[in-house]
Coordinates of C-alpha atoms in Angstrom, one line a residue:
M1 CA 81.3 -23.7 -29.8
R2 CA 77.3 -23.6 -29.7
R3 CA 75.6 -20.1 -30.6
V4 CA 73.1 -19.2 -28.1
S5 CA 69.9 -17.1 -29.6
L6 CA 68.2 -14.0 -28.7
F7 CA 65.2 -15.5 -29.2
R8 CA 63.3 -18.6 -28.1
W9 CA 61.7 -19.7 -31.3
R10 CA 60.4 -22.8 -30.2
A11 CA 58.2 -20.6 -27.8
I12 CA 57.7 -17.3 -29.6
V13 CA 56.1 -19.3 -33.2
P14 CA 53.3 -21.0 -30.9
L15 CA 52.7 -17.9 -29.2
M16 CA 52.3 -16.1 -32.7
L17 CA 50.0 -18.6 -33.9
L18 CA 47.9 -18.3 -30.9
F19 CA 47.8 -14.8 -31.6
V20 CA 47.0 -14.7 -35.2
V21 CA 44.0 -17.6 -34.2
M22 CA 42.7 -15.7 -31.8
G23 CA 42.8 -12.7 -34.3
L24 CA 41.2 -14.3 -36.8
V25 CA 38.5 -15.7 -34.4
I26 CA 37.8 -12.0 -33.2
F27 CA 38.0 -10.7 -36.9
L28 CA 35.4 -13.7 -38.3
L29 CA 33.2 -14.3 -35.0
L30 CA 33.3 -10.9 -32.6
D31 CA 30.3 -9.4 -34.7
T32 CA 28.3 -12.6 -34.4
M33 CA 29.4 -13.0 -30.5
V34 CA 28.3 -9.6 -29.7
R35 CA 25.1 -9.8 -31.6
R36 CA 24.0 -13.2 -29.8
G37 CA 25.3 -11.6 -26.4
I38 CA 22.7 -9.0 -27.0
E39 CA 20.1 -10.6 -28.1
S40 CA 20.5 -13.2 -25.2
S41 CA 21.1 -11.2 -22.3
G42 CA 18.2 -8.8 -23.5
S43 CA 15.8 -11.4 -24.0
Y44 CA 16.6 -12.5 -20.5
F45 CA 16.4 -8.9 -19.1
V46 CA 12.8 -8.3 -20.9
G47 CA 11.3 -11.3 -20.7
A48 CA 10.7 -11.6 -24.6
R49 CA 12.6 -12.1 -27.7
V50 CA 15.2 -9.3 -28.3
E51 CA 16.6 -9.3 -32.2
L52 CA 19.6 -7.3 -33.4
E53 CA 20.0 -7.5 -37.3
S54 CA 23.7 -7.2 -37.3
A55 CA 26.8 -6.0 -35.2
D56 CA 29.3 -4.2 -36.5
V57 CA 32.5 -4.2 -33.9
R58 CA 35.9 -1.8 -34.8
L59 CA 38.3 -2.2 -31.9
G60 CA 41.0 0.1 -33.4
D61 CA 38.5 2.7 -33.8
G62 CA 37.0 2.0 -30.3
S63 CA 33.3 2.2 -32.0
V64 CA 30.0 -0.5 -31.9
R65 CA 27.7 0.1 -34.5
L66 CA 24.1 -1.8 -34.0
R67 CA 21.5 -2.1 -36.7
G68 CA 18.0 -3.4 -36.5
L69 CA 17.3 -4.1 -33.1
Q70 CA 13.8 -4.9 -32.0
V71 CA 12.9 -5.3 -28.5
T72 CA 9.1 -7.1 -28.0
N73 CA 6.6 -6.0 -25.8
P74 CA 6.4 -9.0 -23.3
D75 CA 2.5 -8.1 -22.8
A76 CA 1.9 -7.7 -26.3
P77 CA 4.4 -10.2 -28.5
M78 CA 3.0 -9.1 -31.9
T79 CA 4.4 -5.5 -30.8
N80 CA 7.7 -4.0 -30.3
L81 CA 8.4 -1.8 -27.1
L82 CA 11.0 -0.1 -29.1
E83 CA 12.9 -0.5 -32.3
A84 CA 16.0 1.2 -33.5
E85 CA 17.6 1.2 -37.3
E86 CA 21.0 2.1 -35.7
I87 CA 23.3 2.7 -32.4
V88 CA 26.5 3.9 -32.6
I89 CA 28.6 3.7 -29.7
D90 CA 32.0 5.1 -28.9
I91 CA 34.1 2.9 -26.4
R92 CA 37.4 3.8 -24.6
K93 CA 40.0 0.9 -25.7
T94 CA 42.3 0.7 -23.0
P95 CA 39.6 -0.5 -20.3
L96 CA 38.8 -3.4 -22.3
L97 CA 42.4 -5.0 -21.6
T98 CA 41.0 -5.3 -18.0
K99 CA 37.4 -6.7 -19.0
R100 CA 36.1 -3.5 -18.5
M101 CA 33.5 -1.3 -20.8
H102 CA 33.7 2.5 -20.3
I103 CA 31.6 4.2 -22.9
D104 CA 31.7 7.5 -24.0
T105 CA 28.7 8.3 -25.8
V106 CA 25.9 6.4 -27.6
A107 CA 24.0 7.9 -30.4
L108 CA 20.8 6.2 -31.5
R109 CA 18.8 6.9 -34.8
G110 CA 15.4 5.6 -36.1
L111 CA 14.1 5.1 -32.6
A112 CA 10.4 4.4 -32.8
F113 CA 7.8 2.7 -30.0
G114 CA 5.0 0.4 -30.5
T115 CA 5.7 -0.6 -33.9
A116 CA 4.2 -4.0 -35.4
R117 CA 6.1 -7.1 -35.7
S118 CA 5.6 -9.7 -38.4
E119 CA 5.9 -12.6 -35.9
S120 CA 5.6 -13.4 -32.3
G121 CA 8.1 -12.4 -30.1
A122 CA 7.5 -14.9 -27.1
L123 CA 10.2 -16.8 -25.7
E124 CA 9.3 -20.2 -26.4
N125 CA 11.7 -21.8 -23.6
P126 CA 12.4 -18.5 -21.5
P127 CA 15.6 -19.1 -19.2
E128 CA 15.3 -19.1 -15.6
G129 CA 14.6 -15.5 -13.9
A130 CA 13.9 -13.9 -17.1
G131 CA 11.5 -11.4 -16.9
R132 CA 11.0 -11.9 -13.1
I133 CA 10.4 -8.1 -11.9
R134 CA 7.9 -7.6 -14.7
R135 CA 6.1 -10.9 -13.4
E136 CA 6.5 -9.6 -9.8
V137 CA 4.5 -6.5 -11.1
D138 CA 1.9 -8.3 -13.0
Q139 CA 1.3 -10.1 -9.5
W140 CA 1.1 -7.0 -7.8
A141 CA -1.8 -5.7 -10.5
A142 CA -3.8 -8.8 -10.2
R143 CA -4.2 -7.9 -6.5
V144 CA -5.4 -4.5 -6.9
A145 CA -9.1 -4.8 -6.2
I146 CA -10.9 -2.6 -8.9
P147 CA -14.7 -1.7 -7.2
P148 CA -17.4 -2.4 -9.4
L149 CA -20.3 0.0 -10.7
S150 CA -23.5 -1.5 -10.8
L151 CA -26.7 -0.6 -10.9
E152 CA -28.6 -3.6 -11.4
G153 CA -31.3 -4.4 -8.7
L154 CA -32.5 -0.7 -7.9
G155 CA -35.5 -1.2 -9.0
R156 CA -36.4 -5.2 -7.6
A157 CA -37.8 -5.6 -4.4
I158 CA -36.0 -5.1 -1.4
D159 CA -35.8 -8.7 0.5
V160 CA -35.1 -7.5 3.8
G161 CA -35.3 -11.0 4.8
A162 CA -31.8 -11.6 3.7
I163 CA -30.8 -10.1 6.9
R164 CA -30.2 -12.7 9.2
P165 CA -30.1 -11.6 12.8
E166 CA -27.2 -14.1 13.6
S167 CA -25.0 -12.0 11.4
L168 CA -25.5 -8.5 13.1
R169 CA -22.8 -7.8 15.4
T170 CA -25.2 -5.5 18.0
L171 CA -27.1 -8.9 19.1
A172 CA -23.7 -10.3 19.5
A173 CA -22.4 -7.7 21.4
A174 CA -25.6 -7.1 23.7
A175 CA -25.3 -10.9 24.6
R176 CA -21.5 -10.1 25.7
V177 CA -22.9 -7.3 27.8
E178 CA -25.4 -9.4 29.1
A179 CA -23.0 -12.1 30.0
G180 CA -20.5 -9.8 31.4
A181 CA -23.1 -8.1 33.9
D182 CA -24.1 -11.4 35.4
S183 CA -20.5 -12.7 35.6
M184 CA -19.6 -9.6 37.3
V185 CA -22.5 -9.8 39.9
T186 CA -21.8 -13.4 40.5
S187 CA -17.8 -12.5 41.4
W188 CA -18.8 -9.7 43.4
T189 CA -21.3 -11.5 45.7
A190 CA -18.6 -14.2 46.3
Q191 CA -16.3 -11.7 47.2
L192 CA -18.7 -9.6 49.6
A193 CA -19.7 -13.3 51.3
R194 CA -16.1 -13.5 52.2
L195 CA -15.8 -10.6 53.6
D196 CA -19.1 -10.9 55.7
P197 CA -19.6 -7.5 56.7
A198 CA -22.9 -8.2 58.8
P199 CA -21.6 -10.3 61.9
R200 CA -19.1 -7.1 62.2
L201 CA -21.8 -4.5 61.5
D202 CA -23.7 -5.8 64.3
S203 CA -21.1 -5.9 66.9
A204 CA -20.4 -2.5 66.3
Q205 CA -23.8 -1.4 66.6
A206 CA -24.0 -3.4 70.1
L207 CA -20.7 -1.6 71.1
L208 CA -22.3 1.7 69.7
A209 CA -25.5 1.2 72.0
R210 CA -23.4 0.4 75.2
L211 CA -21.5 3.5 74.4
E212 CA -24.4 5.7 74.4
D213 CA -25.4 4.6 77.6
A214 CA -22.3 4.6 79.3
D215 CA -21.9 7.2 82.2
P216 CA -18.4 7.9 82.7
I217 CA -19.2 9.1 86.2
R218 CA -20.8 5.7 87.3
L219 CA -17.8 3.6 85.5
G220 CA -15.0 5.7 86.7
V221 CA -11.7 6.0 84.9
T222 CA -11.0 2.5 84.4
G223 CA -14.1 1.4 83.7
T224 CA -14.3 4.1 80.8
A225 CA -10.4 3.5 79.8
A226 CA -11.6 -0.2 79.1
L227 CA -14.6 0.7 77.2
A228 CA -12.7 2.9 75.2
N229 CA -10.0 0.5 74.3
D230 CA -13.3 -1.9 73.4
A231 CA -14.1 0.9 70.8
R232 CA -10.9 1.3 69.3
R233 CA -10.3 -2.5 68.6
T234 CA -13.4 -2.4 67.1
L235 CA -12.9 0.6 64.7
D236 CA -9.8 -1.1 63.9
G237 CA -11.7 -4.0 62.5
L238 CA -14.2 -1.9 61.2
G239 CA -11.4 -0.3 59.2
D240 CA -9.7 -3.4 57.9
M241 CA -13.3 -4.3 56.5
R242 CA -14.0 -1.0 55.0
S243 CA -10.8 -1.1 53.3
G244 CA -11.6 -4.3 51.8
I245 CA -15.3 -3.0 51.0
L246 CA -13.3 -0.2 49.3
A247 CA -11.3 -2.4 46.9
L248 CA -14.1 -4.2 46.0
D249 CA -16.2 -1.0 45.1
S250 CA -13.6 0.3 43.4
T251 CA -13.4 -2.7 41.3
A252 CA -17.3 -3.0 40.8
R253 CA -17.4 1.1 39.9
A254 CA -14.7 0.3 37.2
G255 CA -16.7 -3.0 35.9
V256 CA -19.9 -1.1 35.8
D257 CA -18.0 1.7 33.7
G258 CA -16.8 -0.8 31.5
I259 CA -20.3 -2.4 31.0
L260 CA -21.9 1.0 30.3
R261 CA -19.5 2.0 28.0
D262 CA -20.1 -1.4 26.1
V263 CA -24.1 -0.2 26.2
R264 CA -23.2 2.9 24.7
A265 CA -21.1 1.1 21.8
L266 CA -23.7 -0.9 20.7
A267 CA -24.7 2.2 18.4
D268 CA -21.7 1.8 16.8
A269 CA -22.2 -2.0 16.3
R270 CA -25.5 -1.1 14.8
A271 CA -23.8 1.3 12.3
E272 CA -21.5 -1.7 11.2
D273 CA -24.5 -3.7 11.0
Y274 CA -26.5 -1.0 8.9
R275 CA -23.5 -1.2 6.5
Y276 CA -23.4 -4.7 6.4
A277 CA -27.4 -5.2 5.4
L278 CA -26.8 -2.5 2.9
G279 CA -23.9 -4.2 1.6
L280 CA -26.0 -7.4 1.2
L281 CA -28.5 -5.6 -1.2
Q282 CA -25.6 -4.4 -3.2
L283 CA -26.7 -1.0 -3.6
P284 CA -24.1 1.5 -5.6
S285 CA -22.2 4.0 -3.5
L286 CA -23.3 7.5 -4.6
D287 CA -19.6 9.0 -3.6
A288 CA -17.3 10.2 -6.1
P289 CA -14.1 8.5 -4.6
T290 CA -15.8 5.1 -5.1
I291 CA -17.2 5.8 -8.4
S292 CA -13.9 6.9 -9.9
P293 CA -11.7 3.8 -9.2
A294 CA -14.7 2.0 -10.7
I295 CA -14.8 3.8 -13.9
F296 CA -10.6 4.6 -14.5
G297 CA -9.4 1.9 -12.0
A298 CA -8.3 -1.0 -14.9
S299 CA -6.8 2.1 -17.0
A300 CA -4.8 3.7 -13.9
L301 CA -3.4 0.1 -13.4
Q302 CA -2.2 -0.1 -17.2
W303 CA -0.4 3.4 -16.7
M304 CA 1.1 2.5 -13.5
Q305 CA 2.4 -1.0 -14.3
P306 CA 5.4 0.5 -16.4
V307 CA 6.1 3.2 -13.9
L308 CA 6.8 0.8 -11.3
Y309 CA 8.3 -1.6 -13.3
W310 CA 11.1 1.0 -14.2
V311 CA 11.4 2.0 -10.6
R312 CA 11.8 -1.9 -9.7
L313 CA 14.1 -2.4 -12.7
A314 CA 16.9 0.6 -11.6
E315 CA 16.6 -1.0 -8.2
E316 CA 17.6 -4.6 -9.5
Y317 CA 20.5 -3.6 -12.0
L318 CA 21.5 -0.5 -10.1
P319 CA 21.8 -1.3 -6.4
P320 CA 23.6 0.8 -3.9
G321 CA 26.8 -0.2 -2.2
L322 CA 29.2 -3.1 -3.1
D323 CA 27.2 -6.5 -1.9
P324 CA 27.8 -9.2 -4.1
R325 CA 25.5 -9.7 -7.1
R326 CA 23.9 -13.0 -8.0
R327 CA 22.9 -13.9 -11.4
A328 CA 21.7 -16.9 -13.1
G329 CA 24.6 -18.9 -14.4
P330 CA 25.0 -19.5 -18.4
Q331 CA 23.3 -22.3 -20.1
R332 CA 25.0 -25.5 -19.6
A333 CA 24.2 -29.3 -19.7
R334 CA 25.2 -29.5 -16.2
A335 CA 26.3 -27.4 -13.4
R336 CA 24.5 -24.2 -14.5
G337 CA 24.7 -22.7 -11.3
T338 CA 25.1 -19.0 -10.3
T339 CA 27.1 -16.0 -11.2
V340 CA 28.3 -14.2 -8.1
V341 CA 29.9 -10.4 -8.6
F342 CA 31.8 -8.7 -6.0
P343 CA 31.8 -5.2 -7.3
G344 CA 34.0 -4.4 -4.4
G345 CA 37.0 -6.2 -5.7
A346 CA 37.8 -3.5 -8.4
P347 CA 38.7 0.2 -7.8
V348 CA 36.5 1.1 -11.1
P349 CA 33.0 -0.1 -12.4
R350 CA 32.7 -3.2 -15.0
F351 CA 30.6 -1.1 -17.1
V352 CA 30.1 3.0 -17.5
L353 CA 28.4 5.0 -19.5
E354 CA 29.6 8.7 -19.4
H355 CA 27.0 10.3 -21.6
A356 CA 24.7 9.0 -24.3
D357 CA 22.7 11.3 -26.9
A358 CA 19.7 9.7 -28.7
D359 CA 17.8 11.5 -31.5
L360 CA 14.2 9.7 -30.7
T361 CA 11.4 9.1 -33.5
I362 CA 7.9 8.4 -32.1
G363 CA 5.4 7.6 -34.9
T364 CA 2.7 6.5 -33.0
G365 CA 0.7 6.8 -29.8
A366 CA 0.1 9.9 -27.5
A367 CA 3.4 11.7 -28.3
V368 CA 3.9 11.7 -32.2
G369 CA 6.9 13.5 -32.9
A370 CA 10.8 13.8 -32.7
Y371 CA 12.9 14.5 -29.3
R372 CA 16.6 14.6 -28.2
A373 CA 17.3 12.3 -25.1
A374 CA 20.5 12.5 -23.0
V375 CA 21.7 10.1 -20.4
S376 CA 24.8 10.4 -18.3
G377 CA 26.5 8.8 -15.2
L378 CA 25.0 5.2 -16.2
S379 CA 27.5 2.4 -14.3
S380 CA 27.3 -1.1 -13.4
A381 CA 28.3 0.0 -9.5
P382 CA 27.2 3.5 -8.8
T383 CA 29.1 3.7 -5.6
L384 CA 32.0 2.7 -7.2
Y385 CA 31.5 5.7 -10.0
G386 CA 30.3 8.2 -7.3
K387 CA 27.4 10.1 -9.4
P388 CA 24.0 9.7 -9.8
V389 CA 22.1 8.8 -13.2
E390 CA 20.5 11.8 -14.9
L391 CA 18.1 11.6 -18.1
R392 CA 17.0 14.5 -19.8
V393 CA 14.3 14.6 -22.9
E394 CA 13.6 17.6 -25.1
R395 CA 11.5 18.1 -27.9
L396 CA 13.7 19.2 -31.1
E397 CA 12.4 22.6 -32.6
G398 CA 10.2 22.3 -35.5
A399 CA 8.9 19.0 -35.0
R400 CA 5.7 17.5 -35.2
G401 CA 4.0 16.4 -32.1
P402 CA 3.4 18.3 -28.1
R403 CA 3.7 21.7 -27.7
D404 CA 5.9 21.7 -24.9
V405 CA 8.0 18.3 -23.2
R406 CA 9.9 18.5 -20.1
V407 CA 11.5 15.1 -18.5
Y408 CA 14.1 15.2 -16.2
A409 CA 15.1 12.1 -13.9
A410 CA 17.8 11.5 -11.3
L411 CA 18.8 8.0 -10.0
D412 CA 21.1 8.2 -6.9
H413 CA 22.2 4.9 -6.1
V414 CA 25.5 5.7 -4.7
Q415 CA 24.5 4.8 -1.1
A416 CA 21.6 3.6 0.9
P417 CA 18.7 4.8 0.8
I418 CA 18.1 4.9 -2.8
A419 CA 16.7 8.3 -3.9
D420 CA 14.8 8.8 -7.2
S421 CA 12.9 11.2 -8.7
V422 CA 11.3 12.0 -12.1
D423 CA 9.4 14.9 -13.3
V424 CA 7.5 14.6 -16.9
V425 CA 5.4 17.2 -18.4
L426 CA 4.1 16.8 -21.9
T427 CA 1.4 19.5 -23.1
G428 CA -0.3 19.6 -26.4
I429 CA -0.1 16.2 -27.1
G430 CA -2.6 13.4 -28.4
L431 CA -4.1 11.8 -25.2
P432 CA -4.8 7.9 -25.9
A433 CA -8.9 6.6 -26.0
L434 CA -10.1 4.4 -23.3
E435 CA -12.6 1.9 -23.2
L436 CA -14.7 2.5 -20.0
A437 CA -16.8 -0.8 -19.6
A438 CA -17.9 0.3 -16.3
I439 CA -20.2 3.2 -18.2
G440 CA -20.2 1.6 -21.7
A441 CA -18.2 4.1 -23.5
R442 CA -15.2 5.0 -25.3
L443 CA -13.4 8.2 -23.9
T444 CA -11.3 10.1 -26.6
L445 CA -9.3 12.4 -24.3
G446 CA -7.8 14.1 -27.5
D447 CA -5.2 17.0 -27.1
G448 CA -4.6 17.7 -23.6
Q449 CA -1.6 17.4 -21.2
T450 CA 0.1 14.9 -19.0
A451 CA 2.0 15.0 -15.8
L452 CA 3.9 12.5 -14.0
Q453 CA 5.8 13.3 -10.8
L454 CA 7.7 10.8 -8.9
S455 CA 9.5 10.5 -6.0
R456 CA 11.2 7.3 -3.9
V457 CA 13.3 6.9 -1.0
G458 CA 14.3 3.9 0.6
E459 CA 11.3 1.2 0.1
R460 CA 8.8 4.5 0.0
I461 CA 7.2 5.6 -3.2
Q462 CA 5.0 8.5 -4.0
A463 CA 3.9 8.9 -7.6
R464 CA 1.0 10.8 -9.4
W465 CA 0.4 10.5 -13.1
R466 CA -2.1 13.0 -14.2
W467 CA -4.2 13.9 -17.2
A468 CA -6.0 16.7 -18.1
T469 CA -7.8 17.6 -21.4
T470 CA -10.9 20.0 -22.5
A471 CA -11.6 18.5 -26.3
A472 CA -12.7 14.8 -24.6
T473 CA -15.3 13.0 -26.9
W474 CA -17.6 10.0 -26.1
E475 CA -18.7 7.3 -28.1
R476 CA -20.8 4.4 -26.8
L477 CA -19.8 1.0 -27.3
H478 CA -22.6 -0.6 -27.7
E479 CA -26.1 0.6 -29.3
P480 CA -29.0 1.5 -26.9
S481 CA -31.9 -0.5 -27.1
A482 CA -35.1 0.7 -28.3
S483 CA -36.7 0.1 -24.9
A484 CA -33.9 2.1 -22.9
D485 CA -36.0 5.4 -22.1
T486 CA -38.6 3.1 -20.6
A487 CA -36.5 0.5 -18.9
T488 CA -37.6 -0.4 -15.3
I489 CA -35.0 1.4 -12.3
G490 CA -32.0 -1.0 -12.1
S491 CA -32.0 -2.7 -15.4
T492 CA -28.7 -2.6 -17.6
A493 CA -30.9 -0.5 -20.1
W494 CA -31.6 1.8 -17.8
A495 CA -28.2 2.1 -16.0
N496 CA -26.7 2.5 -19.4
A497 CA -28.8 5.1 -20.8
L498 CA -28.5 7.2 -17.1
L499 CA -24.6 6.7 -17.6
W500 CA -24.3 8.0 -21.0
R501 CA -26.4 10.8 -20.5
A502 CA -24.6 12.0 -17.4
V503 CA -21.3 11.9 -19.3
S504 CA -21.9 12.4 -23.1
G505 CA -21.6 16.2 -22.9
V506 CA -18.5 16.4 -20.7
R507 CA -15.6 18.1 -22.8
E508 CA -13.3 18.8 -19.8
V509 CA -11.6 15.6 -18.4
T510 CA -9.0 15.2 -15.7
V511 CA -7.8 11.9 -14.2
D512 CA -5.3 11.7 -11.3
V513 CA -3.7 8.4 -10.4
R514 CA -1.6 7.9 -7.6
L515 CA 0.8 5.5 -6.2
S516 CA 2.0 5.3 -2.3
G517 CA 3.6 3.3 0.1
T518 CA 6.3 0.5 -0.4
I519 CA 8.0 -0.7 -3.5
A520 CA 7.1 -3.9 -3.2
A521 CA 3.5 -3.3 -2.6
P522 CA 2.0 0.2 -3.3
S523 CA -1.6 1.7 -3.1
L524 CA -3.4 2.7 -6.0
G525 CA -5.5 5.7 -6.0
V526 CA -7.5 7.1 -8.6
S527 CA -9.9 10.3 -8.8
S528 CA -11.3 12.3 -11.8
N529 CA -14.1 15.1 -12.3
I530 CA -15.9 12.2 -14.1
G531 CA -16.8 10.6 -10.8
D532 CA -18.2 13.7 -9.7
V533 CA -20.2 14.3 -12.7
V534 CA -21.3 10.4 -12.5
A535 CA -21.9 10.7 -8.6
R536 CA -24.5 14.1 -9.0
S537 CA -26.4 12.1 -11.8
L538 CA -26.7 9.0 -9.6
R539 CA -27.7 10.9 -6.6
S540 CA -30.3 12.8 -8.8
A541 CA -31.9 9.8 -10.6
I542 CA -31.5 6.9 -7.7
G543 CA -31.3 9.2 -4.9
R544 CA -34.9 8.4 -4.0
E545 CA -34.7 4.6 -4.4
V546 CA -31.5 4.5 -2.5
E547 CA -32.9 6.4 0.7
R548 CA -36.5 4.1 0.2
A549 CA -34.1 1.0 0.5
E550 CA -31.9 2.5 3.3
R551 CA -35.0 3.5 5.4
E552 CA -36.1 -0.3 5.0
V553 CA -32.9 -1.9 5.6
R554 CA -32.4 0.4 8.7
S555 CA -35.9 -0.7 10.0
R556 CA -35.6 -4.3 9.5
V557 CA -32.2 -4.1 11.6
D558 CA -33.8 -1.8 14.3
A559 CA -36.1 -4.4 14.7
L560 CA -33.9 -7.4 15.0
V561 CA -31.6 -6.0 17.4
A562 CA -34.2 -3.8 19.2
D563 CA -34.9 -6.6 22.0
G564 CA -31.1 -7.3 22.5
V565 CA -30.3 -4.0 23.1
G566 CA -33.1 -3.4 25.4
R567 CA -31.9 -6.4 27.7
A568 CA -28.4 -5.2 27.4
A569 CA -29.3 -1.7 28.3
R570 CA -31.5 -2.9 31.5
A571 CA -28.7 -5.3 32.3
G572 CA -26.3 -2.3 32.9
D573 CA -28.5 -0.2 34.5
A574 CA -29.7 -3.1 36.9
L575 CA -25.5 -4.0 37.3
R576 CA -25.2 -0.3 38.9
Q577 CA -28.1 -0.5 41.0
Q578 CA -27.0 -3.7 42.4
A579 CA -23.2 -2.2 42.8
A580 CA -25.1 0.2 44.7
D581 CA -27.2 -2.0 46.8
Q582 CA -24.6 -4.7 47.5
I583 CA -21.7 -3.1 48.1
G584 CA -22.5 0.9 48.7
A585 CA -25.1 0.2 51.0
P586 CA -22.8 -1.6 53.6
L587 CA -20.0 0.6 52.9
A588 CA -21.9 3.7 53.7
E589 CA -23.6 1.9 56.6
L590 CA -19.9 1.0 58.3
T591 CA -18.8 4.7 57.7
E592 CA -21.6 5.7 59.5
V593 CA -21.4 3.3 62.6
E594 CA -17.2 4.4 62.8
D595 CA -17.9 8.0 62.8
L596 CA -20.8 7.5 65.4
I597 CA -18.3 5.3 67.3
E598 CA -15.5 8.0 66.9
A599 CA -18.1 10.6 68.5
E600 CA -19.0 8.6 71.4
V601 CA -15.5 7.6 72.6
R602 CA -14.7 11.4 72.4
R603 CA -17.7 12.2 74.6
L604 CA -16.7 9.3 77.4
T605 CA -12.9 10.6 77.1
G606 CA -14.0 14.4 77.4
R607 CA -15.5 14.0 80.4
V608 CA -12.5 12.1 82.2
P609 CA -9.9 14.8 82.1
R610 CA -6.9 12.5 82.9
L611 CA -8.3 9.8 80.0
R612 CA -6.6 10.0 77.2
L613 CA -7.6 7.9 74.0
P614 CA -5.4 4.8 73.6

């Protein structure tokens, strides 16, 4: 009798061998696979090299320990965006069986920003799509126009001959007025000729004469009635004629009013020509709202680029809803393709970070000191997770650095529209030094306060970043020439000396930078008390020069447009008079004849009691 075994060893033994091999692979290669995965995905995410010294994965304990993380700044390949000595991650083990990662806590130690690198972190062959958002933000920044602050040319002879008549809007507008007036006269003359009121008026005048000479007693009832009927037929014809002339008169009046409005609008066109002509002379603006962007525009752009980058990044990697997401496929020799992830196909997100704590140490820059940060509610599918992401940062007691730190951010991407808010206030920190090429000086803001408020709802963004200090110091970028005090007005030496005298004694400095508009292409605004200071100094020093230039330019424009404006004004007046003569006069005569005929008919019929008007 054949024995039946309870175990199918021929199947179990190979399966056990497979598990042993998989265990050995995980034991030997898992750390390397995690390290390389972080480096590869991080490099794609940032657009620059991400390096990790080692990864220690302990599935039995549910922990991951990462050491020596360096993330290159893509804009400065010899500098790290951030560096961390150690990152410890606690992971729930059960979700790993369903290919999901649920992180309970994260602890970061030895975190530093802006550290130097020993070698460049630029990618030699970046993968397709790597750093896309940063490139888009850089492209937006390249399109932002920073106005120049140039005082050169103020002392030169003003060449009003550069103002060409064919470039002036006023002359073109005046020519259109003349042409419009001529066209209008031609049009209504033709219409009036088709109506041809003269024969009808002559016939009516003849009938009126008959009525005036008529005697009802001599004509009798029959003759008087016949004459009254002739009068009524004539009045009906005159009524039809008057309706046609009234319609033409209404059209003509509207046309005349339009031409006269165009004549009055020549004053606005002349104001535009003044601005155009002054622009040809490249005279500087003396308004603070224009000067502040010229001085701080480049620095403001550098400050706001990271803000816009992180907002765009949050939108890209934490989108609302359950729409499928497309990512570049893994590196392959063939059929690289696109990876499509359908978050709605699972009841929970593939990645969840319940809570993360980090001890931050910033050793260089404006915010030197030690901090504690906390992040909660971070997930790969906010709609499935159902909670917003929250970030808080506070300064540790007794640490060097700012006297007060308040950071709070909330990213609500659970459903559309996206709603993000950020509020950051740092008081008592060392603010950065700015090289202001527009005024040839380096501004060291020193100890002060910076505050960032950001609100984003859907496709609209509003952000304000304010820097304020009472301990500003100034340093010239270039030594002044010996002839600066005697330099001619408008020269570079004169401009540099003027601007230096204006700002070198200012200790209290505030700079406000604003973003507003759509998230794809917001507008940038800059204001500062330094713009007011420079504007006052410029008005004091070169106000007379600018006024002289403006007077000469205005006189030249006035001389060029005077003849054209005069012809246009005369054309408008002539058009109004022609409308009165050609249309108003026949209409008035027609009305008068109608009234006289009506009066004569009433006179005749009134003397014959049994006769009634037909």
